[in-house]
mmCIF file of C-alpha atoms in Angstrom:
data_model
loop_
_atom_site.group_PDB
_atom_site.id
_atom_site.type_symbol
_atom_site.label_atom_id
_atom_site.label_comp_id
_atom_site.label_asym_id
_atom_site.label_seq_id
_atom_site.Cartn_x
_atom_site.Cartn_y
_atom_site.Cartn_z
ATOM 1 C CA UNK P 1 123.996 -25.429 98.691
ATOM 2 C CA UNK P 2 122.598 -22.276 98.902
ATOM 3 C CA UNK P 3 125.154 -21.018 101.729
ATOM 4 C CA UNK P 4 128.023 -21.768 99.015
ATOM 5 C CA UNK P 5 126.145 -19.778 96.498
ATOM 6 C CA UNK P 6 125.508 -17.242 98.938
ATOM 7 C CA UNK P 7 129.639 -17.536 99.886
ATOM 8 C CA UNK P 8 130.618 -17.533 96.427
ATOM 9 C CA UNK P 9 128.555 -14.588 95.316
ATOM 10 C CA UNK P 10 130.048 -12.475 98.542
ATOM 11 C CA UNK P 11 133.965 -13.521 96.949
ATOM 12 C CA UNK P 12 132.787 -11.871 94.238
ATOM 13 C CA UNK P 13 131.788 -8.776 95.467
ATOM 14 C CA UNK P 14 134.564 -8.592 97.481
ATOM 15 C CA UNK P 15 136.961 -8.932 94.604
ATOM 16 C CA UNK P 16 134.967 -6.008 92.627
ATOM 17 C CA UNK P 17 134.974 -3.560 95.725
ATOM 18 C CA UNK P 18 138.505 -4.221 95.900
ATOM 19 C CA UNK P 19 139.489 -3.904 92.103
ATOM 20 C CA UNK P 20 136.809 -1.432 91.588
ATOM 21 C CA UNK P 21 138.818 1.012 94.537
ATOM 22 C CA UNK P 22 142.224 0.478 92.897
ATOM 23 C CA UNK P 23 141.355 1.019 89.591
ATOM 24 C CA UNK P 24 140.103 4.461 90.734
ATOM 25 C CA UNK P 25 143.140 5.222 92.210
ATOM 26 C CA UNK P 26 145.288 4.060 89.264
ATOM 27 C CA UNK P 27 143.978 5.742 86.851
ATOM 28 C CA UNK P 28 143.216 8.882 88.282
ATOM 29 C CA UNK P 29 146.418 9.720 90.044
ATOM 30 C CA UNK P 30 148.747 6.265 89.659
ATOM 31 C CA UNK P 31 148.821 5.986 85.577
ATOM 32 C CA UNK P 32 150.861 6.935 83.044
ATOM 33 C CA UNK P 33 148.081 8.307 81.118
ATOM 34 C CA UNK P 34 146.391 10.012 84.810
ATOM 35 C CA UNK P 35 147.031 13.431 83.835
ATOM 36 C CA UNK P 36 145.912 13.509 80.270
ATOM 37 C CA UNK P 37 143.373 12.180 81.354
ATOM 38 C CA UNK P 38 142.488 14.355 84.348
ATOM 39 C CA UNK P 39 143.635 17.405 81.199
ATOM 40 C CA UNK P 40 140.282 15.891 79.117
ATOM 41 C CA UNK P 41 137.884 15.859 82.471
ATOM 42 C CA UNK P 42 138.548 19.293 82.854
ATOM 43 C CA UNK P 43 139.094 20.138 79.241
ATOM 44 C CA UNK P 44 135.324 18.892 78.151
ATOM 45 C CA UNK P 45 133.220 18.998 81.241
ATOM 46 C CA UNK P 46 133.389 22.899 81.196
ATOM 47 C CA UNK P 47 132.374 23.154 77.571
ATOM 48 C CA UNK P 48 128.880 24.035 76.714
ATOM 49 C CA UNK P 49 126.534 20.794 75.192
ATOM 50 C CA UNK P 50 126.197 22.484 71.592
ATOM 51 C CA UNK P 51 129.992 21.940 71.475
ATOM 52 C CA UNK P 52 129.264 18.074 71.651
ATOM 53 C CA UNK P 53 129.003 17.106 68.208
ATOM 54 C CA UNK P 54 132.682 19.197 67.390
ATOM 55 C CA UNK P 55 133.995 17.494 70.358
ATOM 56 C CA UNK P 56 133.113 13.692 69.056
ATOM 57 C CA UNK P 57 135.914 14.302 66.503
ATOM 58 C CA UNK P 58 138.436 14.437 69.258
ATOM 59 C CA UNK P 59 136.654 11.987 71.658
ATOM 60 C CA UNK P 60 134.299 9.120 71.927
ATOM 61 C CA UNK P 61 130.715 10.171 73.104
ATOM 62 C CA UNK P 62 130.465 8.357 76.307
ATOM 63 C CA UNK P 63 132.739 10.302 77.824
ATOM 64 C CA UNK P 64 132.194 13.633 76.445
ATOM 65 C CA UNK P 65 128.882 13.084 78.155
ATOM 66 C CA UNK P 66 129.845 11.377 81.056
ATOM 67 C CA UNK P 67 132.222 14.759 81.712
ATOM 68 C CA UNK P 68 129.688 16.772 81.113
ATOM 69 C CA UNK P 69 127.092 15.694 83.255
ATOM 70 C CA UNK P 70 130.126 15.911 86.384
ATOM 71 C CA UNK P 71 130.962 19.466 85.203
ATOM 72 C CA UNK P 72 131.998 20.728 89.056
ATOM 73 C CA UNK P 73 132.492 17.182 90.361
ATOM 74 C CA UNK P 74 135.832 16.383 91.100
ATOM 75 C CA UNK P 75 137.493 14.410 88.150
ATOM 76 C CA UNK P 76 138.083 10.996 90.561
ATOM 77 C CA UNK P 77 134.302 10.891 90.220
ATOM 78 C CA UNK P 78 134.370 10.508 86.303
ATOM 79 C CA UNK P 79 137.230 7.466 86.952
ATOM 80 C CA UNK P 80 135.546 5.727 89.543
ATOM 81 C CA UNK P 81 132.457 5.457 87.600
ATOM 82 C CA UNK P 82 134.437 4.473 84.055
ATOM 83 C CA UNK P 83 136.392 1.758 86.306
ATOM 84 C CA UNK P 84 132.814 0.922 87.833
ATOM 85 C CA UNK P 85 131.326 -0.080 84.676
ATOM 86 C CA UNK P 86 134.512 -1.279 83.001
ATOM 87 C CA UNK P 87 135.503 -3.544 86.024
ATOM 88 C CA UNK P 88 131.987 -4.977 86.793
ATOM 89 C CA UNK P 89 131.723 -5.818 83.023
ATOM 90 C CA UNK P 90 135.094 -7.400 83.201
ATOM 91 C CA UNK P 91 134.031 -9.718 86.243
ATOM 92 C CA UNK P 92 130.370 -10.651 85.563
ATOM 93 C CA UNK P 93 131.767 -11.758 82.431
ATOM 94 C CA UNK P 94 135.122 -13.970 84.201
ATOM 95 C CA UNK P 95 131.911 -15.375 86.445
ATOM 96 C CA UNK P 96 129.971 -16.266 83.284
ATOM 97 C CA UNK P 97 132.266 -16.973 80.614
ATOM 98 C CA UNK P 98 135.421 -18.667 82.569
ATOM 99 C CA UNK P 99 135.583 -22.286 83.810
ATOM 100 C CA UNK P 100 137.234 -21.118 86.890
ATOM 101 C CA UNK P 101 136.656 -17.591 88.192
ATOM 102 C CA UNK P 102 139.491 -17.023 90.116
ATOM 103 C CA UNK P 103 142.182 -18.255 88.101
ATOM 104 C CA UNK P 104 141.048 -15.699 85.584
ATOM 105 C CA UNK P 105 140.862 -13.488 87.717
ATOM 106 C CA UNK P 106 144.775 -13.620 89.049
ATOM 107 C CA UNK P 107 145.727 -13.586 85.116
ATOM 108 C CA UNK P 108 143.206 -10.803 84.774
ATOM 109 C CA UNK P 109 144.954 -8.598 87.267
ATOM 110 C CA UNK P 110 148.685 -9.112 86.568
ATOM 111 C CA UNK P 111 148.512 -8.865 82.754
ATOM 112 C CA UNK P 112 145.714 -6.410 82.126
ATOM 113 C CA UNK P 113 144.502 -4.641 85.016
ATOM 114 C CA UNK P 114 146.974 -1.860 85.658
ATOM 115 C CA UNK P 115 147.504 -1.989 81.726
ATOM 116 C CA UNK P 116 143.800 -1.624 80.715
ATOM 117 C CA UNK P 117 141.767 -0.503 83.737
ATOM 118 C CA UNK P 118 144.451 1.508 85.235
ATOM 119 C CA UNK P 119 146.298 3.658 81.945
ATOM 120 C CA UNK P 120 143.952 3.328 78.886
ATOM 121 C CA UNK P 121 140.514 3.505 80.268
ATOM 122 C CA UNK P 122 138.523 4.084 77.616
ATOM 123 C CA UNK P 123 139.694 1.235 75.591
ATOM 124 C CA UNK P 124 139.674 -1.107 78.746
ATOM 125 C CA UNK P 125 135.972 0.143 78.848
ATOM 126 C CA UNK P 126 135.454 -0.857 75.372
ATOM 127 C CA UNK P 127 137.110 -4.123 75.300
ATOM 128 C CA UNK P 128 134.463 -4.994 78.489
ATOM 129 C CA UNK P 129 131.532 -4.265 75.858
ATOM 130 C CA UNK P 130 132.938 -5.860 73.258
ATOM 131 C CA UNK P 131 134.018 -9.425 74.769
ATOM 132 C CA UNK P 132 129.943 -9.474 76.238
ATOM 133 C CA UNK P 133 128.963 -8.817 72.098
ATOM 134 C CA UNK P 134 131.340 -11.826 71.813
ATOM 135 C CA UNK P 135 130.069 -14.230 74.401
ATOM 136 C CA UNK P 136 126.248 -13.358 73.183
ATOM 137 C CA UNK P 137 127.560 -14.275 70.135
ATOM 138 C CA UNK P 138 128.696 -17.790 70.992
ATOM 139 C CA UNK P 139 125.421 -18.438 72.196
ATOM 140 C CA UNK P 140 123.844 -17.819 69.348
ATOM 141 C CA UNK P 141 122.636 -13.972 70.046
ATOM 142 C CA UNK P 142 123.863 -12.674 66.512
ATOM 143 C CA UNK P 143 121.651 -9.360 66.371
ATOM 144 C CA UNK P 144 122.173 -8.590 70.379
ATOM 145 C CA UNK P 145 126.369 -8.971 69.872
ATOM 146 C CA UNK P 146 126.453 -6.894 66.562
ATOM 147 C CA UNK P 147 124.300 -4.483 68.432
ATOM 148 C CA UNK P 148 127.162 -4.240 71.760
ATOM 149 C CA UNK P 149 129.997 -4.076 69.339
ATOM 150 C CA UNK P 150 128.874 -0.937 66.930
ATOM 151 C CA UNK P 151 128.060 0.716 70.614
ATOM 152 C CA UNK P 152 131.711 -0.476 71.825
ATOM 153 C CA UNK P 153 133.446 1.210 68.515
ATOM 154 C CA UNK P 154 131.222 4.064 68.069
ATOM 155 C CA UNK P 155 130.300 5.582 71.305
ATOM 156 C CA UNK P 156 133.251 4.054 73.749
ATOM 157 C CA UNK P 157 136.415 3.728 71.761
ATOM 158 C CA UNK P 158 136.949 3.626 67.783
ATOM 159 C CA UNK P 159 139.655 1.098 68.172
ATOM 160 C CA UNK P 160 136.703 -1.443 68.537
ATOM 161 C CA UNK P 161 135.326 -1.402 65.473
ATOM 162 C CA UNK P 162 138.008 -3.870 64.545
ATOM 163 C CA UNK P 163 136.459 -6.258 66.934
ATOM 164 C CA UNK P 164 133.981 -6.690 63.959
ATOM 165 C CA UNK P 165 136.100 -9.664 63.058
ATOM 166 C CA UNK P 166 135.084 -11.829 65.957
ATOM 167 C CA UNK P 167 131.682 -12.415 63.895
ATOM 168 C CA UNK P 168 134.808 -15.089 61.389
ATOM 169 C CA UNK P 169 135.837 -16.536 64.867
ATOM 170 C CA UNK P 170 132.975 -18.224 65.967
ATOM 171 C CA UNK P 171 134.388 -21.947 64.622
ATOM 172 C CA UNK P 172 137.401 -23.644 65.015
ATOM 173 C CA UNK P 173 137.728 -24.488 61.013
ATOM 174 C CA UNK P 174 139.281 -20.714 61.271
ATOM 175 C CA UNK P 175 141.562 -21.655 63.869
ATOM 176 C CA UNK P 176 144.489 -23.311 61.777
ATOM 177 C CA UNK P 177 144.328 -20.087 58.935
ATOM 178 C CA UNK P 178 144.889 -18.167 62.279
ATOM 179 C CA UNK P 179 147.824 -20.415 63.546
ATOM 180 C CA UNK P 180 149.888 -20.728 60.122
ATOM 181 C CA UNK P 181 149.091 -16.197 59.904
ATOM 182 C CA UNK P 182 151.803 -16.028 62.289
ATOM 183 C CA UNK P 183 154.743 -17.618 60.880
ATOM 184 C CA UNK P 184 153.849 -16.279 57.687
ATOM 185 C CA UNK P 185 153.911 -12.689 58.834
ATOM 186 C CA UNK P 186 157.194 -13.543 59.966
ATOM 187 C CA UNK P 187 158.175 -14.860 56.490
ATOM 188 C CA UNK P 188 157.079 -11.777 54.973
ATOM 189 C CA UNK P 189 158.749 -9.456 57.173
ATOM 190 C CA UNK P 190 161.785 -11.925 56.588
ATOM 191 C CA UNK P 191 161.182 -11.315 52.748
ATOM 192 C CA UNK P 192 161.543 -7.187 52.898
ATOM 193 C CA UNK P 193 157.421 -7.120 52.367
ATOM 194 C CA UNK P 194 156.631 -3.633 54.757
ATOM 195 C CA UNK P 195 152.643 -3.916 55.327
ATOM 196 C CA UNK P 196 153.380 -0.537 57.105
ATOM 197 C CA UNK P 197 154.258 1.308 54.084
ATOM 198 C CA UNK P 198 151.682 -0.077 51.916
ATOM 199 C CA UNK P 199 149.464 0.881 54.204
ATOM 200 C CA UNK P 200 150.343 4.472 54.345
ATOM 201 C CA UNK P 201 150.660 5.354 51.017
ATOM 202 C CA UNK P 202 146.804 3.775 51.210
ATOM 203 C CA UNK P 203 145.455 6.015 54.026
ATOM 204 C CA UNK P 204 147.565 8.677 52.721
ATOM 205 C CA UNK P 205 145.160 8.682 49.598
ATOM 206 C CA UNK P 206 141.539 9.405 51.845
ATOM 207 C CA UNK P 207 140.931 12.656 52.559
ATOM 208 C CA UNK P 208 139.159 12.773 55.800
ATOM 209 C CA UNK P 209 139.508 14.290 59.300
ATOM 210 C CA UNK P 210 137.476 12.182 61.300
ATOM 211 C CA UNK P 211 139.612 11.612 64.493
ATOM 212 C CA UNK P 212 139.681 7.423 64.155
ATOM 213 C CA UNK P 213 141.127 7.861 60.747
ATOM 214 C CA UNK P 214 143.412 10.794 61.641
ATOM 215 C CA UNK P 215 144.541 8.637 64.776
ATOM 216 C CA UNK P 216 145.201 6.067 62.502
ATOM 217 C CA UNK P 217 147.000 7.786 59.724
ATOM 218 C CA UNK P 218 149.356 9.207 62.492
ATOM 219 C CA UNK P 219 150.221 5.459 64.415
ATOM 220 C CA UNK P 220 151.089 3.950 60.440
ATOM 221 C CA UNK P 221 153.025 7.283 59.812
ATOM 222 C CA UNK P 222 155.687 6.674 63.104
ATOM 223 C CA UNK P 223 156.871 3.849 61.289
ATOM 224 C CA UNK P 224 160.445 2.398 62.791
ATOM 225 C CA UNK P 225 162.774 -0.306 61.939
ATOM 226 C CA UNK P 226 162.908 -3.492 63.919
ATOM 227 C CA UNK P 227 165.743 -5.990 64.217
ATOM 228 C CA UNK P 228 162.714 -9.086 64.909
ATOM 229 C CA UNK P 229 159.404 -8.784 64.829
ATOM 230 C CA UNK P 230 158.518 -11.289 67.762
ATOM 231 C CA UNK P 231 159.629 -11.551 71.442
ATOM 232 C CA UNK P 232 159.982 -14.619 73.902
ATOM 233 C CA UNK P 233 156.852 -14.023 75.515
ATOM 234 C CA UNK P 234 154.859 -13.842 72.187
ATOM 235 C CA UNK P 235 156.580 -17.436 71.444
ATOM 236 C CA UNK P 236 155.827 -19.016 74.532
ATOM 237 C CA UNK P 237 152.705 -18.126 74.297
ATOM 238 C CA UNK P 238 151.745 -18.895 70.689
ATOM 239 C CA UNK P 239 152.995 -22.641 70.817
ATOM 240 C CA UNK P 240 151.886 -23.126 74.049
ATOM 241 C CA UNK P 241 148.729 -21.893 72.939
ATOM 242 C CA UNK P 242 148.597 -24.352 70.109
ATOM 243 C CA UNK P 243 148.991 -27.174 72.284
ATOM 244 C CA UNK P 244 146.705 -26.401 74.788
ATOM 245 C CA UNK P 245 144.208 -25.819 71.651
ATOM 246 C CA UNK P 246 144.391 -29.150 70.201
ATOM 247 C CA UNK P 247 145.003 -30.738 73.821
ATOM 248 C CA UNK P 248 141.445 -29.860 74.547
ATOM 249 C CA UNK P 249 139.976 -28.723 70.939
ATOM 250 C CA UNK P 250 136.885 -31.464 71.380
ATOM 251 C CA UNK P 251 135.299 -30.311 74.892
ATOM 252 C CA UNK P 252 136.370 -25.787 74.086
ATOM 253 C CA UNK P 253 132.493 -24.602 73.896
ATOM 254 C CA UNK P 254 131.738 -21.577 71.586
ATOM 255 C CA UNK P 255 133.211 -19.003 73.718
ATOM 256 C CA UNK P 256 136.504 -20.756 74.670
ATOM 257 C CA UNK P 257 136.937 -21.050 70.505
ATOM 258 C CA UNK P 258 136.505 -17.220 69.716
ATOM 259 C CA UNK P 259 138.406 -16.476 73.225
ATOM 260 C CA UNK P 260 141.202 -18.784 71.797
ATOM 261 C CA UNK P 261 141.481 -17.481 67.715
ATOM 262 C CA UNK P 262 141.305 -14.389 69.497
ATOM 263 C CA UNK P 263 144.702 -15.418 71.278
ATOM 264 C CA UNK P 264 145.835 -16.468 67.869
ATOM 265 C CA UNK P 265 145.058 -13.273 65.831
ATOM 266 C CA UNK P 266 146.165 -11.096 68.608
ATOM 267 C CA UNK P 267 149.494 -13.019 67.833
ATOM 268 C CA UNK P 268 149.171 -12.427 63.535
ATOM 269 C CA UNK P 269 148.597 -8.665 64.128
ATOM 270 C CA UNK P 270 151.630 -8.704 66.005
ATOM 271 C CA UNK P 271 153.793 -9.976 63.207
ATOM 272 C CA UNK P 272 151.740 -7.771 60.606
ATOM 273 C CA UNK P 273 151.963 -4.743 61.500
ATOM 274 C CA UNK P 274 155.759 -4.681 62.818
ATOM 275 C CA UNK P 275 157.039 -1.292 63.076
ATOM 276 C CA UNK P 276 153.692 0.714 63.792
ATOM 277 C CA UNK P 277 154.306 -0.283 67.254
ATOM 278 C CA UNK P 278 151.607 2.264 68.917
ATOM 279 C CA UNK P 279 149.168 0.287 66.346
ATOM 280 C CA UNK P 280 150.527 -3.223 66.803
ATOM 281 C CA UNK P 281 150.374 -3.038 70.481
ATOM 282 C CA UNK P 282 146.915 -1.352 71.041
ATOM 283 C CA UNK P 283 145.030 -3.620 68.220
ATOM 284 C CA UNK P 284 147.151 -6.703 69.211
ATOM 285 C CA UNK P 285 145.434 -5.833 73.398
ATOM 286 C CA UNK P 286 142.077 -5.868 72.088
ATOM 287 C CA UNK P 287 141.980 -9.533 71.143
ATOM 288 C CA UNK P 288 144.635 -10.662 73.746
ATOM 289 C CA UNK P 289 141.869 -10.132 76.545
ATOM 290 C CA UNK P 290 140.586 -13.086 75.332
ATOM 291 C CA UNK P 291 143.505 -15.299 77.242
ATOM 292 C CA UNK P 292 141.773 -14.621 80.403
ATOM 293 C CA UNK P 293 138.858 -16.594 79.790
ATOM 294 C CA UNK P 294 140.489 -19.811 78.798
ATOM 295 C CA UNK P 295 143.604 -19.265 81.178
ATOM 296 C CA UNK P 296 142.431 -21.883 83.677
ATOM 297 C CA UNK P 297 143.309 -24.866 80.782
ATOM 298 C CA UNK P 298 146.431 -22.855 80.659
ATOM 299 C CA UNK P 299 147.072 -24.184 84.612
ATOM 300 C CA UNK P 300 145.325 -27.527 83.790
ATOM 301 C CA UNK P 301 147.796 -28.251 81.050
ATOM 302 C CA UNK P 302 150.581 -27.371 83.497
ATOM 303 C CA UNK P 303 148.916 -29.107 86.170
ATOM 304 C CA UNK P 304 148.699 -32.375 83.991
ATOM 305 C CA UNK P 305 152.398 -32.148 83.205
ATOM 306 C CA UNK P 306 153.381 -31.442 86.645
ATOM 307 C CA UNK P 307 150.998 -33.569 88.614
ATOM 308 C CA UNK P 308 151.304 -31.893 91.741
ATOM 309 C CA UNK P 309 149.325 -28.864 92.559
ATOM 310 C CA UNK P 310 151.515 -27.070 94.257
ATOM 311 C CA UNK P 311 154.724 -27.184 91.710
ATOM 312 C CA UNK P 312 151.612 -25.592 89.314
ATOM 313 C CA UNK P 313 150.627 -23.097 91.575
ATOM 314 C CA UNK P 314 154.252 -21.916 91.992
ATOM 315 C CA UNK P 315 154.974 -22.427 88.163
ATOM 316 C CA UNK P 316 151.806 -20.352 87.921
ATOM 317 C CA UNK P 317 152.294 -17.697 90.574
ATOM 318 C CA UNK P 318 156.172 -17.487 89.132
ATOM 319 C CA UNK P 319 154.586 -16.443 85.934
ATOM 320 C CA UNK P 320 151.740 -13.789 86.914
ATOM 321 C CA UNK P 321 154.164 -12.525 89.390
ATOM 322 C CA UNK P 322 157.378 -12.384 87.030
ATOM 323 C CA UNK P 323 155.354 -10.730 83.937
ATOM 324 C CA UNK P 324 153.520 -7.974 86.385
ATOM 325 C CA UNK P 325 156.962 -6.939 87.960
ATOM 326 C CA UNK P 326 158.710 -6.799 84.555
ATOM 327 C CA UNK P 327 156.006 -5.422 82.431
ATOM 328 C CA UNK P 328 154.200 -3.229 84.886
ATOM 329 C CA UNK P 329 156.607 -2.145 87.334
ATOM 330 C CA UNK P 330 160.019 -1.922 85.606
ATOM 331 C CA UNK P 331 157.522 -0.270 81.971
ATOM 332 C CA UNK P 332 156.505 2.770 84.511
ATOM 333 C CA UNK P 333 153.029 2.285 83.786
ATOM 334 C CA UNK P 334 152.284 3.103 87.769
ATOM 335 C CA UNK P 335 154.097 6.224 88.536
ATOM 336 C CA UNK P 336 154.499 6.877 92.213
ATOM 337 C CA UNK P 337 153.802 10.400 93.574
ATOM 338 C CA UNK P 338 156.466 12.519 94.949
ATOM 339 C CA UNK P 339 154.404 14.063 97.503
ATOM 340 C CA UNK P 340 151.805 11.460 99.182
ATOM 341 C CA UNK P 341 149.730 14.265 100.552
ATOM 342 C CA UNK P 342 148.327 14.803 96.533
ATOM 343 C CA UNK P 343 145.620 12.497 97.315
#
C-alpha cells in the first residue's frame, strides 16, 4: 500500500516537472502574449518601489512585485516561477478535487494549458487561487474561500473578482436557473435585446480610471455584430453537460456541483454578452476551468454508452486531440520561432 502511494505521488511529480518546464517555455518565448509580456518584465522591474502604488493602476500587485524583486534576472525567471505556482496550484488541486487525476489532467492540458498557463498567465494564475477559494468553500471553509478569492481579484488578476459568484453555486437548487439562462440569452439576442449596449451607456456614466474599470469600459466599447451567438462546441457541451448532470446529480459532492454550475454559467455568459467577444471569452474561461474537475464522469458517461474501454478512450483521445489541434494549433496561440538559436 504504501509503495502505490509512494508510486502515485512520484506520477505526480513527474507530471508537474514536466508541465511546470513547458509552461516556462510557452509563455516566455512560445505564446502569443510572450513578448508583451517579456515588454512588462522589463518595463516594471527597472522602476523604482515608490512607483508601485502608480503602477497597480496598470497591473496587478503580484507581479509588479514579483518583477521587481528579479530586477537583473533574466525575465524566464519571472515565468518559471508564475507557471511554478500557477501549475502546482492547478495539480494539487486535480489530485484533491478530481475523482480521477489523470483524466483531468489530459483535459487539463489540451483545453487549457497552452491557453491559460502558456498565453494569459496572470489570469491562469488567478483562476488556480480562485478554484482552491472554491473547493474550501464546498467543504464548508466560508471565511478561508472569501479570503483566497478577494486575494485572487485584487492582488493577481481583477478579472476574478467576478468569481465572487461561486459563493450562489454551492447547491444544485441553482443549477436549473443556470441551465434555462442559456436558451434564454439566446431568446433575447433572438429578440434584438443588446446587453452590450446597455451596458455601455452604464459604464459610460462612472467616472473612474482605475485600470479594471477602464479595461472593462474598453472590451464593452469593441462591440461587433454576430450572425449566432453560440457555436457547435458550446452545444455539445451544454446538453451533454445536462445529461451527465442529472445522470449522476444524487452521488456529485459539493465541489463537483459548483465545478458543474460553473460549466453552466460559463455557458449563460457566453450567450449574454455576445458581441464583447474579448469580454465574453475571458469571463466565460474563468468558470469553464471548472470542466476539468468533473471531466472523468464526462468519460464514464461515454464509457457507459460505449461499453468498451477502448472505443472510449479513442472517442476520448479523438476529442482532446481534435479540439487542441484546431483550437491551439490552427488559433496561433504557440508561435514557432524563426530562428531556434533565440533560446
Amino acid at each position: 500500500m504504501i509503495n502505490i502511494k509512494k508510486s502515485v505521488l512520484v506520477g505526480h511529480y513527474i507530471c508537474f516537472l514536466i508541465i511546470f518546464s513547458f509552461a516556462t517555455i510557452i509563455s516566455s518565448y512560445l505564446s502569443l502574449d510572450s513578448k508583451t509580456y517579456q515588454r512588462i518584465f522589463f518595463n516594471y522591474s527597472s522602476t523604482p518601489w515608490s512607483n508601485l502604488w502608480v503602477e497597480i493602476r496598470d497591473y496587478e500587485m503580484f507581479f509588479l512585485i514579483l518583477a521587481k524583486l528579479l530586477n537583473g534576472w533574466p525575465c524566464i525567471v519571472w515565468f518559471g516561477l508564475i507557471a511554478f505556482f500557477s501549475v502546482s496550484l492547478k495539480l494539487s488541486l486535480i489530485a484533491k478535487g478530481s475523482r480521477h487525476f489523470y483524466l483531468s489532467l489530459l483535459l487539463y492540458l489540451s483545453y487549457f494549458f497552452v491557453l491559460q498557463d502558456g498565453t494569459g498567465i496572470r489570469v491562469s494564475l488567478a483562476i488556480a487561487i480562485a478554484f482552491w477559494g472554491a473547493f474550501f468553500l464546498s467543504n464548508g471553509h466560508r471565511k478561508k474561500a472569501l479570503l483566497i478569492i478577494i486575494c485572487s481579484g485584487l492582488f493577481i488578476h481583477y478579472s476574478l473578482l467576478v468569481f465572487f459568484v461561486v459563493f450562489f453555486l454551492s447547491n444544485k437548487k441553482i443549477t436549473l436557473i443556470l441551465i434555462f439562462s442559456w436558451p434564454i440569452s439566446i431568446f433575447l439576442w433572438w429578440l434584438g435585446v443588446d446587453i452590450i449596449n446597455m451596458l455601455n451607456m452604464f459604464l459610460s456614466n462612472i467616472e473612474s480610471d482605475w485600470f479594471g474599470l477602464v479595461k472593462l469600459k474598453s472590451y464593452v466599447s469593441r462591440n461587433y455584430e454576430v450572425p449566432s451567438p453560440y457555436s457547435s462546441q458550446f452545444i455539445v457541451l451544454y446538453f451533454l453537460s445536462i445529461a451527465i448532470f442529472f445522470r449522476y446529480k444524487k452521488e456529485l459532492n459539493n465541489f463537483e456541483v459548483i465545478c458543474f454550475n460553473c460549466v453552466f454559467l460559463s455557458i449563460f455568459v457566453l450567450g449574454l454578452l455576445v458581441g464583447a467577444g474579448a469580454l465574453q471569452n475571458r469571463l466565460s474561461e474563468i468558470f469553464r476551468f471548472g470542466l476539468v474537475f468533473v471531466f472523468p464522469l464526462y468519460y464514464r458517461y461515454c464509457l457507459e454508452w460505449v461499453y468498451k474501454p477502448w472505443i472510449a478512450n479513442l472517442i476520448t483521445a479523438g476529442f482532446l486531440i481534435g479540439y487542441f489541434y484546431y483550437y491551439v494549433l490552427r488559433a496561433g496561440l504557440i508561435i514557432w520561432p524563426e530562428n531556434w538559436g533565440h533560446f
